[in-house]
């Protein structure tokens, strides 16, 4: 090598410009590409999300606690009525389906109706396979609301909701830029305050703590633009 030749300046081998169709490189989407969920992924996601959310609600119901949203309203009504939670949850959500159809479209409304139906079905299944007699109130409130929060996140990510206040919160997030978690928190507080009519103060305060846990999970993890798919 002559003194005038710089090894660092040697030309690099050019990268191939032609990629054979079907090769791993050709099939790999760009890093910032939006990858929509497949139908099978949506089905599994909705089943997973509703199962977790219904299990959390079952914990709360077993401990005599409440939470926010239409699920909280349904739990609250179980303390005053002999109607099963599954029936009350479906009935409370009926008025909100019209709002979903108007603002979110047919596909979202159908998926939400399916989620509400699955929650009702799972709420009938859980007691048969997981009978709970005594659940510590604090454990049920924290654990139950964490399960509901994670279940809601999964459901939101697959283009659906659990109806009721979820629909209103999602609409306000999209149209007014308000975070769904904070909107939901305000509505949930109102529901929990109503529970003072049928529950003792310590139980209501712990239920309020659980509502904060649930909505912090949503506020921290469900933000516009954070996730692409």
PDB file of C-alpha atoms in Angstrom:
ATOM      1  CA  UNK A   1       0.000   0.000   0.000  1.00  0.00           C
ATOM      2  CA  UNK A   2       1.459   3.395  -0.982  1.00  0.00           C
ATOM      3  CA  UNK A   3       1.742   6.236   1.533  1.00  0.00           C
ATOM      4  CA  UNK A   4      -0.928   8.210  -0.413  1.00  0.00           C
ATOM      5  CA  UNK A   5      -3.558   5.504   0.084  1.00  0.00           C
ATOM      6  CA  UNK A   6      -5.788   5.920   3.175  1.00  0.00           C
ATOM      7  CA  UNK A   7      -7.399   2.667   4.248  1.00  0.00           C
ATOM      8  CA  UNK A   8     -10.206   4.554   5.990  1.00  0.00           C
ATOM      9  CA  UNK A   9     -11.106   6.222   2.721  1.00  0.00           C
ATOM     10  CA  UNK A  10     -11.537   2.959   0.861  1.00  0.00           C
ATOM     11  CA  UNK A  11     -14.947   2.764  -0.788  1.00  0.00           C
ATOM     12  CA  UNK A  12     -17.492   0.658   1.042  1.00  0.00           C
ATOM     13  CA  UNK A  13     -19.315  -2.136  -0.668  1.00  0.00           C
ATOM     14  CA  UNK A  14     -22.618  -0.647  -1.820  1.00  0.00           C
ATOM     15  CA  UNK A  15     -25.741  -2.044  -0.217  1.00  0.00           C
ATOM     16  CA  UNK A  16     -27.903  -4.088  -2.541  1.00  0.00           C
ATOM     17  CA  UNK A  17     -30.772  -2.144  -3.967  1.00  0.00           C
ATOM     18  CA  UNK A  18     -32.795  -5.102  -5.193  1.00  0.00           C
ATOM     19  CA  UNK A  19     -34.499  -7.245  -2.558  1.00  0.00           C
ATOM     20  CA  UNK A  20     -36.034 -10.495  -3.623  1.00  0.00           C
ATOM     21  CA  UNK A  21     -39.781 -10.671  -2.999  1.00  0.00           C
ATOM     22  CA  UNK A  22     -40.642 -12.847  -0.040  1.00  0.00           C
ATOM     23  CA  UNK A  23     -37.277 -12.361   1.654  1.00  0.00           C
ATOM     24  CA  UNK A  24     -37.223 -11.395   5.388  1.00  0.00           C
ATOM     25  CA  UNK A  25     -36.010  -7.891   4.495  1.00  0.00           C
ATOM     26  CA  UNK A  26     -38.826  -7.361   2.020  1.00  0.00           C
ATOM     27  CA  UNK A  27     -41.458  -8.592   4.490  1.00  0.00           C
ATOM     28  CA  UNK A  28     -40.269  -6.409   7.387  1.00  0.00           C
ATOM     29  CA  UNK A  29     -42.324  -3.177   7.619  1.00  0.00           C
ATOM     30  CA  UNK A  30     -40.655   0.145   8.431  1.00  0.00           C
ATOM     31  CA  UNK A  31     -40.139   0.804  12.123  1.00  0.00           C
ATOM     32  CA  UNK A  32     -42.688   3.632  12.163  1.00  0.00           C
ATOM     33  CA  UNK A  33     -45.281   1.790  10.068  1.00  0.00           C
ATOM     34  CA  UNK A  34     -48.790   1.346  11.456  1.00  0.00           C
ATOM     35  CA  UNK A  35     -49.571  -2.360  11.759  1.00  0.00           C
ATOM     36  CA  UNK A  36     -53.307  -2.909  12.211  1.00  0.00           C
ATOM     37  CA  UNK A  37     -54.589  -5.738  14.347  1.00  0.00           C
ATOM     38  CA  UNK A  38     -55.716  -8.846  12.501  1.00  0.00           C
ATOM     39  CA  UNK A  39     -59.288 -10.059  13.107  1.00  0.00           C
ATOM     40  CA  UNK A  40     -57.982 -12.991  15.149  1.00  0.00           C
ATOM     41  CA  UNK A  41     -55.922 -10.589  17.284  1.00  0.00           C
ATOM     42  CA  UNK A  42     -59.011  -8.440  17.896  1.00  0.00           C
ATOM     43  CA  UNK A  43     -61.024 -11.491  18.954  1.00  0.00           C
ATOM     44  CA  UNK A  44     -58.335 -12.715  21.340  1.00  0.00           C
ATOM     45  CA  UNK A  45     -57.752  -9.195  22.651  1.00  0.00           C
ATOM     46  CA  UNK A  46     -61.437  -8.623  23.389  1.00  0.00           C
ATOM     47  CA  UNK A  47     -61.742 -12.017  25.087  1.00  0.00           C
ATOM     48  CA  UNK A  48     -58.662 -11.336  27.208  1.00  0.00           C
ATOM     49  CA  UNK A  49     -59.701  -7.809  28.134  1.00  0.00           C
ATOM     50  CA  UNK A  50     -63.265  -8.702  29.085  1.00  0.00           C
ATOM     51  CA  UNK A  51     -62.112 -11.732  31.072  1.00  0.00           C
ATOM     52  CA  UNK A  52     -59.680  -9.637  33.145  1.00  0.00           C
ATOM     53  CA  UNK A  53     -62.161  -6.799  33.644  1.00  0.00           C
ATOM     54  CA  UNK A  54     -64.952  -9.174  34.670  1.00  0.00           C
ATOM     55  CA  UNK A  55     -62.628 -10.951  37.102  1.00  0.00           C
ATOM     56  CA  UNK A  56     -61.773  -7.612  38.698  1.00  0.00           C
ATOM     57  CA  UNK A  57     -65.465  -6.752  39.005  1.00  0.00           C
ATOM     58  CA  UNK A  58     -66.103 -10.155  40.547  1.00  0.00           C
ATOM     59  CA  UNK A  59     -63.482  -9.442  43.226  1.00  0.00           C
ATOM     60  CA  UNK A  60     -65.129  -6.101  43.989  1.00  0.00           C
ATOM     61  CA  UNK A  61     -68.600  -7.619  44.139  1.00  0.00           C
ATOM     62  CA  UNK A  62     -67.419 -10.450  46.413  1.00  0.00           C
ATOM     63  CA  UNK A  63     -65.994  -7.932  48.894  1.00  0.00           C
ATOM     64  CA  UNK A  64     -69.045  -5.675  48.776  1.00  0.00           C
ATOM     65  CA  UNK A  65     -67.117  -2.804  47.208  1.00  0.00           C
ATOM     66  CA  UNK A  66     -68.044  -0.604  44.273  1.00  0.00           C
ATOM     67  CA  UNK A  67     -66.216   1.141  41.485  1.00  0.00           C
ATOM     68  CA  UNK A  68     -66.999   3.825  38.954  1.00  0.00           C
ATOM     69  CA  UNK A  69     -68.650   3.799  35.551  1.00  0.00           C
ATOM     70  CA  UNK A  70     -71.683   1.829  34.522  1.00  0.00           C
ATOM     71  CA  UNK A  71     -70.078  -1.246  36.085  1.00  0.00           C
ATOM     72  CA  UNK A  72     -70.050   0.658  39.367  1.00  0.00           C
ATOM     73  CA  UNK A  73     -73.680   1.637  38.890  1.00  0.00           C
ATOM     74  CA  UNK A  74     -74.578  -1.995  38.278  1.00  0.00           C
ATOM     75  CA  UNK A  75     -72.636  -3.104  41.375  1.00  0.00           C
ATOM     76  CA  UNK A  76     -74.346  -0.374  43.372  1.00  0.00           C
ATOM     77  CA  UNK A  77     -77.763  -1.544  42.225  1.00  0.00           C
ATOM     78  CA  UNK A  78     -77.007  -5.120  43.324  1.00  0.00           C
ATOM     79  CA  UNK A  79     -76.974  -3.827  46.917  1.00  0.00           C
ATOM     80  CA  UNK A  80     -80.525  -2.550  46.543  1.00  0.00           C
ATOM     81  CA  UNK A  81     -82.034  -5.059  44.090  1.00  0.00           C
ATOM     82  CA  UNK A  82     -82.081  -8.828  43.815  1.00  0.00           C
ATOM     83  CA  UNK A  83     -81.385  -8.637  40.069  1.00  0.00           C
ATOM     84  CA  UNK A  84     -78.105 -10.313  39.052  1.00  0.00           C
ATOM     85  CA  UNK A  85     -75.166  -8.083  38.127  1.00  0.00           C
ATOM     86  CA  UNK A  86     -75.054  -9.543  34.598  1.00  0.00           C
ATOM     87  CA  UNK A  87     -78.570  -8.286  33.865  1.00  0.00           C
ATOM     88  CA  UNK A  88     -78.100  -4.895  35.527  1.00  0.00           C
ATOM     89  CA  UNK A  89     -74.822  -4.252  33.697  1.00  0.00           C
ATOM     90  CA  UNK A  90     -76.453  -4.879  30.316  1.00  0.00           C
ATOM     91  CA  UNK A  91     -79.479  -2.709  31.143  1.00  0.00           C
ATOM     92  CA  UNK A  92     -77.451   0.245  32.453  1.00  0.00           C
ATOM     93  CA  UNK A  93     -75.418   0.321  29.245  1.00  0.00           C
ATOM     94  CA  UNK A  94     -78.352   0.331  26.839  1.00  0.00           C
ATOM     95  CA  UNK A  95     -78.797   4.153  26.685  1.00  0.00           C
ATOM     96  CA  UNK A  96     -75.116   4.652  25.856  1.00  0.00           C
ATOM     97  CA  UNK A  97     -75.248   2.495  22.745  1.00  0.00           C
ATOM     98  CA  UNK A  98     -77.185   5.225  20.930  1.00  0.00           C
ATOM     99  CA  UNK A  99     -74.385   7.693  21.760  1.00  0.00           C
ATOM    100  CA  UNK A 100     -71.780   5.228  20.526  1.00  0.00           C
ATOM    101  CA  UNK A 101     -73.670   4.657  17.289  1.00  0.00           C
ATOM    102  CA  UNK A 102     -73.980   8.409  16.695  1.00  0.00           C
ATOM    103  CA  UNK A 103     -70.390   9.399  17.475  1.00  0.00           C
ATOM    104  CA  UNK A 104     -68.277   6.279  16.967  1.00  0.00           C
ATOM    105  CA  UNK A 105     -69.998   4.336  14.190  1.00  0.00           C
ATOM    106  CA  UNK A 106     -71.500   0.908  13.753  1.00  0.00           C
ATOM    107  CA  UNK A 107     -68.280  -1.135  14.059  1.00  0.00           C
ATOM    108  CA  UNK A 108     -67.299   0.418  17.404  1.00  0.00           C
ATOM    109  CA  UNK A 109     -70.853   0.063  18.744  1.00  0.00           C
ATOM    110  CA  UNK A 110     -71.051  -3.600  17.759  1.00  0.00           C
ATOM    111  CA  UNK A 111     -67.667  -4.365  19.344  1.00  0.00           C
ATOM    112  CA  UNK A 112     -68.718  -2.535  22.509  1.00  0.00           C
ATOM    113  CA  UNK A 113     -72.002  -4.437  22.670  1.00  0.00           C
ATOM    114  CA  UNK A 114     -70.052  -7.678  22.357  1.00  0.00           C
ATOM    115  CA  UNK A 115     -67.750  -6.597  25.201  1.00  0.00           C
ATOM    116  CA  UNK A 116     -70.693  -5.732  27.439  1.00  0.00           C
ATOM    117  CA  UNK A 117     -72.256  -9.108  26.644  1.00  0.00           C
ATOM    118  CA  UNK A 118     -69.003 -10.937  27.401  1.00  0.00           C
ATOM    119  CA  UNK A 119     -68.645  -9.142  30.744  1.00  0.00           C
ATOM    120  CA  UNK A 120     -72.155 -10.282  31.647  1.00  0.00           C
ATOM    121  CA  UNK A 121     -71.418 -13.871  30.597  1.00  0.00           C
ATOM    122  CA  UNK A 122     -68.079 -14.013  32.430  1.00  0.00           C
ATOM    123  CA  UNK A 123     -69.711 -12.584  35.561  1.00  0.00           C
ATOM    124  CA  UNK A 124     -71.936 -15.671  35.612  1.00  0.00           C
ATOM    125  CA  UNK A 125     -69.030 -18.050  34.996  1.00  0.00           C
ATOM    126  CA  UNK A 126     -66.543 -16.793  37.620  1.00  0.00           C
ATOM    127  CA  UNK A 127     -68.588 -17.808  40.700  1.00  0.00           C
ATOM    128  CA  UNK A 128     -68.909 -21.358  39.372  1.00  0.00           C
ATOM    129  CA  UNK A 129     -65.172 -21.911  38.968  1.00  0.00           C
ATOM    130  CA  UNK A 130     -63.830 -19.512  41.590  1.00  0.00           C
ATOM    131  CA  UNK A 131     -66.188 -19.372  44.573  1.00  0.00           C
ATOM    132  CA  UNK A 132     -65.154 -16.602  46.947  1.00  0.00           C
ATOM    133  CA  UNK A 133     -66.576 -16.427  50.439  1.00  0.00           C
ATOM    134  CA  UNK A 134     -64.345 -13.944  52.257  1.00  0.00           C
ATOM    135  CA  UNK A 135     -62.120 -11.533  50.359  1.00  0.00           C
ATOM    136  CA  UNK A 136     -60.206  -8.865  52.308  1.00  0.00           C
ATOM    137  CA  UNK A 137     -61.691  -5.526  51.301  1.00  0.00           C
ATOM    138  CA  UNK A 138     -58.374  -3.748  50.670  1.00  0.00           C
ATOM    139  CA  UNK A 139     -57.053  -6.600  48.529  1.00  0.00           C
ATOM    140  CA  UNK A 140     -60.268  -6.763  46.517  1.00  0.00           C
ATOM    141  CA  UNK A 141     -60.344  -3.010  45.965  1.00  0.00           C
ATOM    142  CA  UNK A 142     -56.718  -2.720  44.794  1.00  0.00           C
ATOM    143  CA  UNK A 143     -56.512  -6.012  42.907  1.00  0.00           C
ATOM    144  CA  UNK A 144     -59.962  -5.720  41.399  1.00  0.00           C
ATOM    145  CA  UNK A 145     -59.409  -2.225  40.052  1.00  0.00           C
ATOM    146  CA  UNK A 146     -55.976  -3.129  38.662  1.00  0.00           C
ATOM    147  CA  UNK A 147     -57.542  -6.031  36.774  1.00  0.00           C
ATOM    148  CA  UNK A 148     -60.347  -3.822  35.467  1.00  0.00           C
ATOM    149  CA  UNK A 149     -57.831  -1.153  34.398  1.00  0.00           C
ATOM    150  CA  UNK A 150     -55.617  -3.589  32.492  1.00  0.00           C
ATOM    151  CA  UNK A 151     -58.685  -5.195  30.927  1.00  0.00           C
ATOM    152  CA  UNK A 152     -59.949  -1.794  29.772  1.00  0.00           C
ATOM    153  CA  UNK A 153     -56.570  -0.928  28.233  1.00  0.00           C
ATOM    154  CA  UNK A 154     -56.639  -4.127  26.188  1.00  0.00           C
ATOM    155  CA  UNK A 155     -60.231  -3.493  25.122  1.00  0.00           C
ATOM    156  CA  UNK A 156     -59.457   0.125  24.128  1.00  0.00           C
ATOM    157  CA  UNK A 157     -56.469  -1.027  22.079  1.00  0.00           C
ATOM    158  CA  UNK A 158     -58.765  -3.268  20.044  1.00  0.00           C
ATOM    159  CA  UNK A 159     -61.242  -0.542  19.151  1.00  0.00           C
ATOM    160  CA  UNK A 160     -63.968  -1.181  21.695  1.00  0.00           C
ATOM    161  CA  UNK A 161     -65.015  -0.207  25.209  1.00  0.00           C
ATOM    162  CA  UNK A 162     -67.154  -1.462  28.063  1.00  0.00           C
ATOM    163  CA  UNK A 163     -69.895   0.963  27.168  1.00  0.00           C
ATOM    164  CA  UNK A 164     -71.341   3.685  29.328  1.00  0.00           C
ATOM    165  CA  UNK A 165     -68.840   6.201  30.630  1.00  0.00           C
ATOM    166  CA  UNK A 166     -66.061   4.584  28.592  1.00  0.00           C
ATOM    167  CA  UNK A 167     -67.827   5.710  25.428  1.00  0.00           C
ATOM    168  CA  UNK A 168     -68.249   9.251  26.719  1.00  0.00           C
ATOM    169  CA  UNK A 169     -64.624   9.405  27.907  1.00  0.00           C
ATOM    170  CA  UNK A 170     -63.265   8.191  24.568  1.00  0.00           C
ATOM    171  CA  UNK A 171     -65.417  10.667  22.625  1.00  0.00           C
ATOM    172  CA  UNK A 172     -64.261  13.596  24.776  1.00  0.00           C
ATOM    173  CA  UNK A 173     -60.641  12.493  24.364  1.00  0.00           C
ATOM    174  CA  UNK A 174     -60.940  12.422  20.584  1.00  0.00           C
ATOM    175  CA  UNK A 175     -63.083  15.534  20.151  1.00  0.00           C
ATOM    176  CA  UNK A 176     -61.901  17.784  22.987  1.00  0.00           C
ATOM    177  CA  UNK A 177     -58.397  16.479  23.721  1.00  0.00           C
ATOM    178  CA  UNK A 178     -59.293  15.490  27.278  1.00  0.00           C
ATOM    179  CA  UNK A 179     -57.563  12.367  28.550  1.00  0.00           C
ATOM    180  CA  UNK A 180     -59.956   9.469  28.829  1.00  0.00           C
ATOM    181  CA  UNK A 181     -58.567   8.489  32.230  1.00  0.00           C
ATOM    182  CA  UNK A 182     -59.235  11.877  33.801  1.00  0.00           C
ATOM    183  CA  UNK A 183     -62.734  12.147  32.338  1.00  0.00           C
ATOM    184  CA  UNK A 184     -63.506   8.666  33.578  1.00  0.00           C
ATOM    185  CA  UNK A 185     -62.122   9.562  37.011  1.00  0.00           C
ATOM    186  CA  UNK A 186     -64.497  12.515  37.396  1.00  0.00           C
ATOM    187  CA  UNK A 187     -67.499  10.430  36.427  1.00  0.00           C
ATOM    188  CA  UNK A 188     -66.410   7.575  38.661  1.00  0.00           C
ATOM    189  CA  UNK A 189     -66.165   9.867  41.678  1.00  0.00           C
ATOM    190  CA  UNK A 190     -69.802  10.811  41.179  1.00  0.00           C
ATOM    191  CA  UNK A 191     -70.850   7.154  41.123  1.00  0.00           C
ATOM    192  CA  UNK A 192     -68.804   6.293  44.206  1.00  0.00           C
ATOM    193  CA  UNK A 193     -70.321   9.231  46.099  1.00  0.00           C
ATOM    194  CA  UNK A 194     -73.754   7.826  45.298  1.00  0.00           C
ATOM    195  CA  UNK A 195     -72.742   4.603  47.035  1.00  0.00           C
ATOM    196  CA  UNK A 196     -72.899   6.504  50.334  1.00  0.00           C
ATOM    197  CA  UNK A 197     -76.625   5.916  50.122  1.00  0.00           C
ATOM    198  CA  UNK A 198     -76.224   2.162  50.658  1.00  0.00           C
ATOM    199  CA  UNK A 199     -72.667   1.546  51.979  1.00  0.00           C
ATOM    200  CA  UNK A 200     -70.771   2.549  55.102  1.00  0.00           C
ATOM    201  CA  UNK A 201     -68.229   5.377  54.902  1.00  0.00           C
ATOM    202  CA  UNK A 202     -65.025   3.257  55.294  1.00  0.00           C
ATOM    203  CA  UNK A 203     -66.137   0.963  52.462  1.00  0.00           C
ATOM    204  CA  UNK A 204     -66.917   3.942  50.257  1.00  0.00           C
ATOM    205  CA  UNK A 205     -63.524   5.542  50.983  1.00  0.00           C
ATOM    206  CA  UNK A 206     -61.696   2.333  50.042  1.00  0.00           C
ATOM    207  CA  UNK A 207     -63.829   2.076  46.917  1.00  0.00           C
ATOM    208  CA  UNK A 208     -62.802   5.631  46.053  1.00  0.00           C
ATOM    209  CA  UNK A 209     -59.152   4.636  46.458  1.00  0.00           C
ATOM    210  CA  UNK A 210     -59.754   1.774  44.066  1.00  0.00           C
ATOM    211  CA  UNK A 211     -61.323   4.158  41.571  1.00  0.00           C
ATOM    212  CA  UNK A 212     -58.197   6.301  41.665  1.00  0.00           C
ATOM    213  CA  UNK A 213     -56.029   3.219  41.063  1.00  0.00           C
ATOM    214  CA  UNK A 214     -58.132   2.214  38.067  1.00  0.00           C
ATOM    215  CA  UNK A 215     -58.071   5.614  36.433  1.00  0.00           C
ATOM    216  CA  UNK A 216     -54.395   6.257  37.075  1.00  0.00           C
ATOM    217  CA  UNK A 217     -53.739   3.044  35.130  1.00  0.00           C
ATOM    218  CA  UNK A 218     -55.796   4.453  32.248  1.00  0.00           C
ATOM    219  CA  UNK A 219     -54.348   7.967  32.430  1.00  0.00           C
ATOM    220  CA  UNK A 220     -50.746   6.747  32.389  1.00  0.00           C
ATOM    221  CA  UNK A 221     -51.161   4.190  29.637  1.00  0.00           C
ATOM    222  CA  UNK A 222     -53.943   5.379  27.316  1.00  0.00           C
ATOM    223  CA  UNK A 223     -52.801   8.608  25.668  1.00  0.00           C
ATOM    224  CA  UNK A 224     -53.473   9.781  22.098  1.00  0.00           C
ATOM    225  CA  UNK A 225     -50.492   9.209  19.822  1.00  0.00           C
ATOM    226  CA  UNK A 226     -48.539   7.059  22.251  1.00  0.00           C
ATOM    227  CA  UNK A 227     -49.238   3.816  20.392  1.00  0.00           C
ATOM    228  CA  UNK A 228     -49.318   3.349  16.655  1.00  0.00           C
ATOM    229  CA  UNK A 229     -51.232   0.108  16.186  1.00  0.00           C
TER     230      UNK A 229
END
